[in-house]
Short mmCIF file of C-alpha atoms in Angstrom, two decimals:
data_model
loop_
_atom_site.label_atom_id
_atom_site.label_comp_id
_atom_site.label_asym_id
_atom_site.label_seq_id
_atom_site.Cartn_x
_atom_site.Cartn_y
_atom_site.Cartn_z
CA MET Y 1 0.00 -0.09 -0.20
CA SER Y 2 1.35 3.56 -0.88
CA ARG Y 3 2.47 6.05 2.31
CA GLY Y 4 -0.76 8.06 1.28
CA GLY Y 5 -3.19 5.33 1.25
CA GLY Y 6 -3.78 5.63 -2.52
CA ILE Y 7 -3.43 1.98 -3.71
CA LEU Y 8 -5.60 -0.74 -2.35
CA SER Y 9 -3.69 -4.09 -1.81
CA TRP Y 10 -4.53 -7.51 -3.63
CA ARG Y 11 -5.52 -8.93 -0.20
CA LYS Y 12 -8.01 -5.92 0.36
CA ALA Y 13 -9.34 -6.06 -3.41
CA SER Y 14 -10.08 -9.67 -2.80
CA LEU Y 15 -11.81 -8.79 0.26
CA LEU Y 16 -13.79 -6.21 -1.51
CA CYS Y 17 -14.92 -8.88 -4.17
CA SER Y 18 -15.94 -11.38 -1.34
CA LEU Y 19 -18.48 -8.82 -0.06
CA LEU Y 20 -20.21 -8.36 -3.29
CA PRO Y 21 -23.77 -9.38 -3.26
CA ASN Y 22 -24.10 -13.42 -2.50
CA GLY Y 23 -20.15 -13.35 -1.78
CA SER Y 24 -19.89 -15.88 -4.23
CA LEU Y 25 -19.19 -14.80 -7.73
CA ALA Y 26 -18.22 -17.32 -10.54
CA ARG Y 27 -14.69 -17.72 -10.46
CA LYS Y 28 -14.67 -16.30 -14.31
CA GLN Y 29 -16.30 -13.26 -13.32
CA ARG Y 30 -13.68 -12.29 -10.31
CA PRO Y 31 -10.62 -11.20 -12.39
CA SER Y 32 -12.75 -8.18 -14.09
CA VAL Y 33 -14.12 -7.27 -10.76
CA LEU Y 34 -10.78 -7.38 -9.12
CA GLY Y 35 -9.54 -5.18 -12.13
CA SER Y 36 -12.58 -2.75 -11.49
CA VAL Y 37 -11.46 -2.15 -7.86
CA LEU Y 38 -7.78 -2.09 -8.89
CA PHE Y 39 -8.59 0.70 -11.39
CA LEU Y 40 -10.59 2.76 -8.79
CA GLY Y 41 -7.57 2.55 -6.58
CA ILE Y 42 -5.13 3.88 -8.77
CA LYS Y 43 -7.37 6.83 -10.00
CA ARG Y 44 -8.00 7.52 -6.09
CA LEU Y 45 -4.41 7.48 -5.94
CA ILE Y 46 -3.77 9.84 -9.14
CA SER Y 47 -6.63 12.01 -7.68
CA THR Y 48 -4.75 11.88 -4.18
CA ALA Y 49 -1.43 13.05 -5.91
CA LYS Y 50 -2.77 16.00 -7.73
CA SER Y 51 -4.18 17.47 -4.66
CA ILE Y 52 -1.06 17.09 -2.49
CA PRO Y 53 0.05 20.70 -1.83
CA ARG Y 54 3.67 21.38 -2.66
CA ILE Y 55 5.08 24.13 -0.85
CA CYS Y 56 8.54 25.42 -0.59
CA ILE Y 57 10.22 27.70 2.09
CA VAL Y 58 13.33 29.77 1.33
CA GLY Y 59 15.36 30.08 4.21
CA SER Y 60 16.15 27.31 6.88
CA GLY Y 61 16.57 29.53 10.12
CA PRO Y 62 14.05 29.65 12.82
CA ALA Y 63 11.35 31.47 10.54
CA GLY Y 64 11.88 28.68 7.79
CA PHE Y 65 11.33 25.71 9.93
CA TYR Y 66 8.55 27.23 12.49
CA THR Y 67 6.63 27.66 9.22
CA ALA Y 68 7.52 24.17 7.83
CA GLN Y 69 6.49 22.44 11.39
CA HIS Y 70 2.94 24.01 11.17
CA LEU Y 71 2.44 23.35 7.80
CA LEU Y 72 3.27 19.58 8.51
CA LYS Y 73 1.50 19.57 11.57
CA HIS Y 74 -1.85 20.95 10.30
CA HIS Y 75 -2.23 19.43 6.74
CA LYS Y 76 -1.42 15.85 6.74
CA LEU Y 77 -0.72 15.75 2.99
CA ALA Y 78 1.34 18.98 2.49
CA GLN Y 79 5.07 18.07 1.15
CA VAL Y 80 7.39 20.76 2.27
CA ASP Y 81 10.77 21.29 0.52
CA ILE Y 82 13.44 23.91 2.34
CA TYR Y 83 16.21 25.88 0.44
CA GLU Y 84 18.84 27.09 1.96
CA LYS Y 85 21.72 29.06 0.28
CA LEU Y 86 24.64 27.53 2.54
CA PRO Y 87 25.46 23.85 2.84
CA VAL Y 88 24.37 23.76 6.78
CA PRO Y 89 20.74 24.26 8.05
CA PHE Y 90 19.61 26.55 11.40
CA GLY Y 91 20.45 30.22 10.02
CA LEU Y 92 20.76 32.52 13.09
CA VAL Y 93 20.36 29.94 15.53
CA ARG Y 94 23.81 28.47 14.19
CA PHE Y 95 25.37 31.79 13.35
CA GLY Y 96 23.80 34.34 15.37
CA VAL Y 97 23.04 33.05 18.85
CA ALA Y 98 26.28 33.66 21.04
CA PRO Y 99 28.48 30.51 21.69
CA ASP Y 100 27.70 30.86 25.60
CA HIS Y 101 23.96 30.69 25.10
CA PRO Y 102 23.97 26.51 24.46
CA GLU Y 103 20.33 26.57 25.87
CA VAL Y 104 19.06 28.72 23.07
CA LYS Y 105 20.40 26.35 20.68
CA ASN Y 106 18.38 23.64 21.83
CA VAL Y 107 15.60 24.22 19.53
CA ILE Y 108 17.79 22.93 17.03
CA ASN Y 109 16.65 19.36 18.10
CA THR Y 110 12.81 20.41 17.24
CA PHE Y 111 13.86 21.51 13.72
CA THR Y 112 15.82 18.38 13.08
CA GLN Y 113 12.64 16.36 14.07
CA THR Y 114 10.91 18.39 11.28
CA ALA Y 115 13.53 17.87 8.77
CA ARG Y 116 13.46 14.54 9.28
CA SER Y 117 9.45 13.98 8.49
CA ASP Y 118 8.91 11.94 5.42
CA ARG Y 119 7.30 14.72 4.05
CA CYS Y 120 9.74 17.39 4.61
CA SER Y 121 13.04 17.92 2.47
CA PHE Y 122 16.20 20.24 2.65
CA TYR Y 123 18.31 21.08 -0.15
CA GLY Y 124 21.17 23.21 0.98
CA ASN Y 125 23.66 24.79 -1.10
CA VAL Y 126 21.24 26.35 -3.63
CA THR Y 127 21.15 30.22 -3.88
CA VAL Y 128 17.42 31.42 -4.71
CA GLY Y 129 17.75 34.63 -6.71
CA LYS Y 130 21.11 33.29 -8.36
CA ASP Y 131 20.55 29.16 -8.82
CA LEU Y 132 16.98 29.58 -9.08
CA THR Y 133 14.78 32.36 -9.84
CA VAL Y 134 11.41 32.77 -7.82
CA GLU Y 135 9.23 32.33 -11.04
CA GLU Y 136 10.65 29.10 -11.21
CA LEU Y 137 10.17 27.91 -7.99
CA GLN Y 138 6.32 28.98 -8.56
CA LYS Y 139 6.14 26.73 -11.52
CA ALA Y 140 7.43 23.55 -9.34
CA TYR Y 141 5.32 24.66 -6.08
CA HIS Y 142 1.82 25.59 -5.10
CA ALA Y 143 3.00 28.11 -2.82
CA VAL Y 144 6.73 29.66 -1.88
CA VAL Y 145 7.39 31.13 1.30
CA LEU Y 146 10.13 33.52 1.68
CA SER Y 147 11.85 33.08 4.82
CA TYR Y 148 15.41 34.17 4.16
CA GLY Y 149 15.85 36.66 7.09
CA ALA Y 150 17.88 39.84 7.08
CA GLU Y 151 21.35 39.10 5.87
CA ASP Y 152 22.56 42.81 5.57
CA ASN Y 153 23.11 45.21 8.20
CA ARG Y 154 22.19 48.92 8.58
CA THR Y 155 24.85 51.53 8.22
CA LEU Y 156 26.09 54.55 10.18
CA GLY Y 157 26.07 56.75 7.23
CA ILE Y 158 28.82 58.95 8.93
CA PRO Y 159 32.41 59.95 7.76
CA GLY Y 160 35.17 57.29 8.73
CA GLU Y 161 32.87 54.17 8.87
CA ASP Y 162 34.94 52.34 6.58
CA LEU Y 163 38.27 52.99 8.44
CA SER Y 164 40.27 49.72 9.53
CA GLY Y 165 38.76 48.74 13.09
CA VAL Y 166 35.34 49.65 12.83
CA TYR Y 167 33.18 46.76 12.10
CA THR Y 168 29.41 45.81 11.82
CA ALA Y 169 28.42 43.70 14.85
CA ARG Y 170 26.55 41.32 12.68
CA ALA Y 171 30.11 40.78 10.83
CA PHE Y 172 31.75 40.12 14.07
CA VAL Y 173 29.14 37.85 15.41
CA GLY Y 174 29.38 35.99 12.26
CA TRP Y 175 32.97 35.77 12.65
CA TYR Y 176 33.00 33.92 16.28
CA ASN Y 177 30.54 32.04 15.09
CA GLY Y 178 31.95 30.43 12.25
CA LEU Y 179 29.45 32.06 9.17
CA PRO Y 180 31.26 31.20 6.10
CA GLU Y 181 31.18 34.82 4.42
CA ASN Y 182 33.10 36.62 7.82
CA ARG Y 183 35.64 33.36 8.51
CA ASP Y 184 38.25 36.00 7.09
CA LEU Y 185 37.45 39.09 9.02
CA LYS Y 186 40.49 39.06 11.36
CA PRO Y 187 39.34 41.87 13.72
CA ASP Y 188 41.87 44.01 15.34
CA LEU Y 189 41.81 43.28 18.87
CA SER Y 190 45.03 45.45 19.77
CA CYS Y 191 43.28 48.17 22.02
CA GLU Y 192 42.46 48.31 25.48
CA THR Y 193 38.98 50.33 24.58
CA ALA Y 194 36.19 48.77 22.45
CA VAL Y 195 33.10 50.95 21.28
CA VAL Y 196 30.09 48.95 20.62
CA LEU Y 197 27.63 51.52 19.04
CA GLY Y 198 24.05 50.15 20.38
CA HIS Y 199 21.80 49.02 23.47
CA GLY Y 200 20.31 45.71 21.93
CA ASN Y 201 21.12 42.16 23.30
CA VAL Y 202 23.06 42.03 20.15
CA ALA Y 203 25.33 44.60 21.54
CA LEU Y 204 25.70 42.83 24.71
CA ASP Y 205 26.40 39.83 23.09
CA VAL Y 206 29.35 41.31 21.62
CA ALA Y 207 30.75 42.88 24.58
CA ARG Y 208 30.31 40.11 26.86
CA ILE Y 209 32.62 37.91 24.22
CA LEU Y 210 35.13 40.47 24.14
CA LEU Y 211 35.31 40.38 28.17
CA SER Y 212 34.41 36.73 28.77
CA PRO Y 213 37.38 34.75 30.61
CA LEU Y 214 38.84 32.17 28.08
CA GLU Y 215 38.14 29.18 30.68
CA ILE Y 216 34.26 30.00 29.80
CA LEU Y 217 34.81 30.27 25.96
CA ARG Y 218 36.68 27.32 25.52
CA LYS Y 219 33.69 25.01 26.62
CA THR Y 220 31.80 26.74 23.85
CA ASP Y 221 30.85 26.01 19.75
CA ILE Y 222 32.87 29.66 19.30
CA THR Y 223 35.43 29.10 16.61
CA GLU Y 224 39.14 27.81 16.74
CA GLU Y 225 40.11 31.11 15.07
CA ALA Y 226 38.15 33.02 17.19
CA LEU Y 227 39.18 31.91 20.56
CA ALA Y 228 43.13 32.16 19.37
CA ALA Y 229 42.48 35.85 18.65
CA LEU Y 230 40.59 36.56 21.83
CA ALA Y 231 43.17 35.06 23.53
CA CYS Y 232 45.79 37.82 22.40
CA SER Y 233 43.10 40.34 22.76
CA LYS Y 234 44.26 43.51 24.57
CA VAL Y 235 40.71 44.76 25.00
CA LYS Y 236 40.24 45.80 28.85
CA ARG Y 237 36.82 48.04 28.59
CA VAL Y 238 33.90 47.86 26.45
CA CYS Y 239 31.72 50.95 26.48
CA LEU Y 240 28.06 50.59 24.84
CA ILE Y 241 26.59 53.62 23.33
CA GLY Y 242 23.28 54.66 22.62
CA ARG Y 243 21.59 57.78 21.04
CA ARG Y 244 18.60 57.76 23.63
CA GLY Y 245 18.13 57.22 27.55
CA PRO Y 246 18.01 54.39 30.08
CA LEU Y 247 14.24 54.07 29.48
CA GLN Y 248 14.58 53.32 25.79
CA VAL Y 249 17.46 50.38 26.07
CA ALA Y 250 16.43 47.76 23.61
CA PHE Y 251 18.43 45.11 25.65
CA THR Y 252 16.49 42.39 27.78
CA ILE Y 253 16.97 41.99 31.62
CA LYS Y 254 18.24 38.38 31.22
CA GLU Y 255 21.03 39.78 28.90
CA LEU Y 256 21.59 42.32 31.48
CA ARG Y 257 21.68 40.17 34.17
CA GLU Y 258 24.60 37.98 32.28
CA MET Y 259 26.67 40.87 31.72
CA ILE Y 260 26.34 42.24 35.60
CA ASN Y 261 27.17 38.83 36.66
CA MET Y 262 30.46 38.40 34.82
CA PRO Y 263 33.18 38.19 37.78
CA SER Y 264 35.61 38.99 35.10
CA ALA Y 265 34.26 42.28 34.48
CA ARG Y 266 32.74 45.16 36.62
CA PRO Y 267 30.09 47.44 35.49
CA HIS Y 268 30.53 51.01 35.40
CA LEU Y 269 27.02 52.95 35.03
CA ASP Y 270 26.91 56.97 35.87
CA PRO Y 271 24.36 57.33 39.22
CA ALA Y 272 23.32 60.84 37.56
CA ASP Y 273 21.82 58.83 34.89
CA PHE Y 274 19.22 56.86 37.35
CA ARG Y 275 18.62 59.06 39.93
CA GLY Y 276 14.95 59.59 40.10
CA LEU Y 277 14.25 57.37 37.23
CA VAL Y 278 12.98 54.72 39.38
CA ASP Y 279 9.78 56.97 40.30
CA ASP Y 280 9.26 57.69 36.30
CA VAL Y 281 9.07 53.89 36.00
CA LYS Y 282 5.91 53.11 38.38
CA ASP Y 283 3.22 53.07 35.93
CA VAL Y 284 5.33 51.36 32.95
CA PRO Y 285 5.04 47.63 31.95
CA ARG Y 286 6.64 45.40 34.34
CA PRO Y 287 9.43 44.13 31.74
CA ARG Y 288 10.58 47.91 31.13
CA LYS Y 289 10.33 48.43 35.02
CA ARG Y 290 12.18 45.55 36.30
CA LEU Y 291 15.08 46.26 34.08
CA THR Y 292 15.41 49.99 34.58
CA GLU Y 293 15.43 48.94 38.60
CA LEU Y 294 18.54 46.33 38.04
CA MET Y 295 20.31 49.13 35.73
CA ALA Y 296 19.92 51.47 38.78
CA LYS Y 297 20.49 49.26 41.69
CA THR Y 298 23.82 48.42 39.84
CA ALA Y 299 24.64 51.90 39.21
CA LEU Y 300 23.86 53.34 42.60
CA GLU Y 301 25.92 50.60 44.24
CA GLU Y 302 28.83 52.06 46.58
CA PRO Y 303 32.30 51.92 44.92
CA GLY Y 304 33.38 50.22 47.81
CA GLU Y 305 30.59 47.56 47.74
CA VAL Y 306 31.33 47.26 44.01
CA MET Y 307 35.21 46.41 44.65
CA ALA Y 308 34.81 44.22 47.75
CA GLY Y 309 32.05 42.48 45.99
CA ARG Y 310 31.41 39.69 43.14
CA TRP Y 311 33.70 41.94 40.88
CA VAL Y 312 36.70 42.03 43.30
CA LEU Y 313 38.90 39.97 40.96
CA ALA Y 314 37.63 41.82 37.55
CA SER Y 315 40.46 42.85 35.48
CA ARG Y 316 38.05 44.42 32.72
CA GLU Y 317 34.98 46.81 32.61
CA TRP Y 318 32.06 47.78 30.79
CA SER Y 319 29.74 50.67 30.74
CA LEU Y 320 26.49 52.06 29.42
CA LYS Y 321 26.82 55.59 27.70
CA PHE Y 322 23.50 57.48 27.02
CA LEU Y 323 22.27 60.22 24.83
CA ARG Y 324 25.16 59.94 22.38
CA SER Y 325 24.74 59.75 18.51
CA PRO Y 326 27.70 59.03 16.52
CA LEU Y 327 28.94 61.82 14.19
CA GLU Y 328 32.20 60.62 12.59
CA VAL Y 329 35.06 58.01 13.01
CA LEU Y 330 38.12 60.11 13.54
CA PRO Y 331 41.47 58.65 11.78
CA GLY Y 332 44.82 58.18 13.33
CA ALA Y 333 47.86 59.55 11.68
CA ASP Y 334 48.04 57.42 8.84
CA GLY Y 335 44.38 58.21 8.22
CA LYS Y 336 43.56 54.45 7.44
CA ARG Y 337 43.04 53.34 11.21
CA ALA Y 338 40.25 54.42 13.53
CA ARG Y 339 41.73 56.22 16.47
CA ALA Y 340 38.18 57.52 18.08
CA ILE Y 341 34.67 58.21 17.66
CA ARG Y 342 33.22 61.85 17.55
CA MET Y 343 29.88 61.80 19.13
CA ALA Y 344 26.86 64.42 19.39
CA VAL Y 345 25.73 64.73 23.28
CA THR Y 346 21.71 64.46 22.72
CA ARG Y 347 18.53 65.21 24.75
CA LEU Y 348 15.36 63.31 24.61
CA GLU Y 349 11.84 65.22 22.97
CA GLY Y 350 9.10 62.81 24.35
CA SER Y 351 8.85 59.99 26.30
CA GLY Y 352 8.72 56.24 26.59
CA ASP Y 353 9.70 54.29 23.43
CA THR Y 354 8.66 56.80 21.37
CA ALA Y 355 11.11 59.53 22.96
CA LYS Y 356 13.37 61.08 20.04
CA ALA Y 357 17.22 61.93 20.56
CA VAL Y 358 17.67 65.86 19.58
CA PRO Y 359 21.21 67.11 19.35
CA THR Y 360 22.15 69.94 21.84
CA GLY Y 361 25.09 71.14 20.02
CA ASP Y 362 27.86 69.94 22.45
CA ILE Y 363 30.43 67.24 20.76
CA GLU Y 364 32.28 64.67 22.61
CA ASP Y 365 35.27 62.22 21.57
CA LEU Y 366 36.04 58.89 22.86
CA MET Y 367 39.51 57.64 22.14
CA SER Y 368 38.90 54.00 20.46
CA GLY Y 369 40.72 51.76 18.05
CA LEU Y 370 37.67 49.15 17.88
CA ILE Y 371 34.21 50.52 16.98
CA LEU Y 372 31.62 48.12 16.42
CA SER Y 373 28.43 49.01 14.82
CA SER Y 374 24.97 47.19 16.46
CA ILE Y 375 22.25 49.31 14.79
CA GLY Y 376 20.38 46.65 13.29
CA TYR Y 377 20.21 44.13 10.58
CA LYS Y 378 18.38 44.71 7.29
CA SER Y 379 16.88 42.30 4.61
CA LEU Y 380 17.61 42.63 0.84
CA PRO Y 381 15.24 41.74 -2.39
CA ILE Y 382 15.95 38.34 -3.41
CA ASP Y 383 14.43 38.46 -7.10
CA PRO Y 384 12.75 41.21 -8.94
CA VAL Y 385 9.50 39.65 -9.21
CA VAL Y 386 8.91 39.51 -5.81
CA PRO Y 387 7.91 43.09 -4.39
CA PHE Y 388 9.91 44.89 -1.87
CA ASP Y 389 9.90 47.85 0.68
CA PRO Y 390 13.32 49.33 0.52
CA LYS Y 391 12.70 51.75 3.29
CA GLN Y 392 11.30 49.25 5.79
CA GLY Y 393 13.56 46.60 4.24
CA VAL Y 394 10.64 43.92 4.30
CA ILE Y 395 8.44 42.58 1.62
CA PRO Y 396 4.78 43.82 1.48
CA ASN Y 397 2.37 41.44 3.08
CA HIS Y 398 -0.91 41.02 4.83
CA LEU Y 399 -0.61 38.26 7.58
CA GLY Y 400 1.95 36.86 5.47
CA ARG Y 401 0.58 36.92 2.24
CA VAL Y 402 2.56 38.70 -0.25
CA LEU Y 403 0.63 42.15 -1.68
CA GLY Y 404 -0.08 41.61 -5.43
CA ALA Y 405 1.55 38.16 -5.51
CA PRO Y 406 -0.72 35.25 -4.99
CA GLY Y 407 0.77 31.79 -4.34
CA LEU Y 408 3.76 34.02 -2.15
CA TYR Y 409 4.07 34.16 1.47
CA CYS Y 410 6.70 35.39 3.53
CA SER Y 411 7.97 34.80 7.20
CA GLY Y 412 9.97 36.17 9.82
CA TRP Y 413 12.59 39.33 9.91
CA VAL Y 414 11.73 39.47 6.24
CA LYS Y 415 8.16 39.98 7.02
CA ARG Y 416 8.04 42.23 9.93
CA GLY Y 417 11.77 43.74 10.01
CA PRO Y 418 14.95 42.56 12.21
CA THR Y 419 12.99 42.51 15.90
CA GLY Y 420 12.48 40.13 18.58
CA VAL Y 421 13.67 36.82 19.82
CA ILE Y 422 13.25 33.35 18.38
CA ILE Y 423 9.54 32.95 20.18
CA THR Y 424 8.31 36.36 18.51
CA THR Y 425 9.67 34.62 14.95
CA MET Y 426 7.78 31.19 15.97
CA ASN Y 427 4.34 33.05 16.58
CA ASP Y 428 5.11 35.21 13.25
CA SER Y 429 6.09 32.13 11.26
CA PHE Y 430 2.60 30.20 12.67
CA ASP Y 431 0.88 33.02 11.58
CA THR Y 432 2.10 32.72 8.25
CA ALA Y 433 1.59 28.89 8.02
CA GLN Y 434 -1.95 29.32 8.64
CA SER Y 435 -2.65 31.89 6.02
CA VAL Y 436 -1.22 29.34 3.73
CA LEU Y 437 -3.49 26.70 5.39
CA GLU Y 438 -6.54 29.04 5.10
CA ASP Y 439 -6.11 29.43 1.28
CA LEU Y 440 -5.72 25.89 0.67
CA GLN Y 441 -9.04 25.20 2.38
CA CYS Y 442 -10.92 27.81 0.56
CA GLY Y 443 -9.19 27.36 -2.67
CA ALA Y 444 -7.50 30.24 -3.00
CA LEU Y 445 -4.49 27.95 -3.57
CA ASP Y 446 -5.48 25.64 -6.32
CA VAL Y 447 -3.77 22.23 -5.86
CA SER Y 448 -5.74 20.55 -8.43
CA ASP Y 449 -3.17 20.93 -10.95
CA GLY Y 450 -0.41 18.45 -9.73
CA LYS Y 451 3.09 20.34 -9.38
CA GLU Y 452 6.26 18.47 -9.91
CA GLY Y 453 7.96 20.08 -6.62
CA PHE Y 454 11.66 19.12 -6.45
CA ASN Y 455 11.48 16.86 -9.59
CA LEU Y 456 11.39 19.51 -11.76
CA VAL Y 457 13.68 21.90 -9.70
CA ARG Y 458 16.53 19.15 -9.68
CA SER Y 459 16.53 19.01 -13.53
CA ILE Y 460 16.78 22.76 -13.65
CA LEU Y 461 19.74 22.63 -10.79
CA GLN Y 462 21.39 19.70 -12.97
CA SER Y 463 21.36 22.13 -16.05
CA ARG Y 464 23.39 24.48 -14.20
CA TRP Y 465 25.78 22.24 -12.18
CA VAL Y 466 24.36 23.09 -8.86
CA HIS Y 467 24.51 20.37 -6.61
CA PRO Y 468 22.04 20.65 -3.64
CA VAL Y 469 22.95 19.26 0.21
CA SER Y 470 20.47 16.74 1.79
CA PHE Y 471 19.73 16.71 5.31
CA SER Y 472 21.54 13.52 5.67
CA ASP Y 473 24.32 14.98 4.41
CA TRP Y 474 24.20 17.82 6.53
CA GLU Y 475 24.31 15.15 9.47
CA LYS Y 476 27.68 13.78 8.12
CA ILE Y 477 28.58 17.55 8.54
CA ASP Y 478 27.32 17.65 12.03
CA ALA Y 479 29.27 14.27 12.95
CA ALA Y 480 32.40 15.34 11.92
CA GLU Y 481 32.04 18.72 13.65
CA VAL Y 482 30.89 17.11 17.14
CA ALA Y 483 33.95 14.58 16.51
CA ARG Y 484 36.61 17.38 15.95
CA GLY Y 485 34.98 19.46 19.04
CA LYS Y 486 35.08 16.46 21.35
CA LEU Y 487 39.01 16.33 20.86
CA ALA Y 488 39.18 19.98 21.74
CA GLY Y 489 36.72 19.66 24.87
CA LYS Y 490 33.82 21.59 22.89
CA PRO Y 491 30.48 20.79 21.78
CA ARG Y 492 31.62 21.07 18.34
CA GLU Y 493 34.00 22.65 16.00
CA LYS Y 494 32.62 24.26 13.21
CA MET Y 495 33.59 24.02 9.68
CA VAL Y 496 33.88 27.74 8.32
CA ASP Y 497 34.75 26.65 4.72
CA PRO Y 498 31.80 25.59 2.70
CA LYS Y 499 34.16 23.74 0.27
CA GLU Y 500 35.43 21.99 2.90
CA MET Y 501 31.74 21.03 3.62
CA LEU Y 502 31.05 19.58 0.38
CA GLU Y 503 34.07 17.90 0.05
CA LEU Y 504 33.55 16.24 3.44
CA ILE Y 505 30.06 14.72 2.08
CA GLY Y 506 31.59 13.57 -1.11
CA PRO Y 507 29.65 13.37 -4.90
#
């Protein structure tokens, strides 16, 4: 019997014959009846095959996998194919989550179960927009879901941004997490003061990695190259700078608490930024209130208590600087390397999340040869046929349905912008998947015309000499990384070169 239950077994067909009137047809009549039953079974199989929804998802990060998970769970016939430009899956879970946050990466276990479903296939090493067009995917699938995330970063747009010693947080995170495109970054860590522009979770991740003791990092999946560079780092201080005030920071209390609890680095927060602020947060939402109270408590501790307390052995420090907006990166004597960051002192107009930073006219310079910009990620257009809003950096959509493009959907950061945490993306992706399911149910997606799915895509890729990587291929890479990591006492040692990955799995 087929997996979908379409073809009747010979035993069941014979049983049906025996249940016909009188249950005792003449022997010579049985073959024709049996043939008729089998014909009906085959006809049913063909009808079922035509009505199987074939859906492809572009991107194998959290948005892609959560979309697939919801579709497979709530439609028992749907076939889902996931395309990924890298040979390895999981997107920002692998390349964005900090190496000292292994508990966040446990979601990979759930994604692996989804990928192993007999109705789900993974095709890595395939770049949609280059190896395949979206139009070609639409010919092969009933629905195409774009979940490719935000693969670029917002720029500062100030003079000196391109000087040596200035990096985006995205590139720095990609470097220590083994993202192939950032493997040759080689950041210069020879200065004592590092500046991080931004007050979000990624900014705190970057600061924590710069200041964490090596004995902690050695037990993580941070790359070998990053670990060697951090072992030689001269960075002793990290200053995190934001345009607005303490009530507008974007990081969460969990990330802040981790920073405060680092025994290797003491916090340095200016008490003047927090005096009287606790009274201002009485009526704000509880998460913001608790976050502000923790910052204030840390800032207002007496210096003697700080030195005699948990940070008594701390040789490094970090600080939060508010109401400063970057104006220019100042070059050194050679005109090529960063020497300092020039900032406008700001004040707030308005209050709460909508408060705006307005320059006061005062200017301040902070000496630093390592400047990391953490002001947000940005999505890029994937294909000319897909609508894209360059100002917002998203695909215009309603509940995940791409506007003006029936059969096209989007989920994750390319749908709503690069905000939120993994659970935000989960709920967002479930919503998009639900839109697909509703369109299947009401007939807005017509599945009566059978689509070939990967069978059609395979022939296109073969004609272009593109060799997709399967999930079982990825599991070979995974096993090799874990084995290498075991030798070094780490969870894994990531491969950072796609060529090495493809050589490992073979032809």
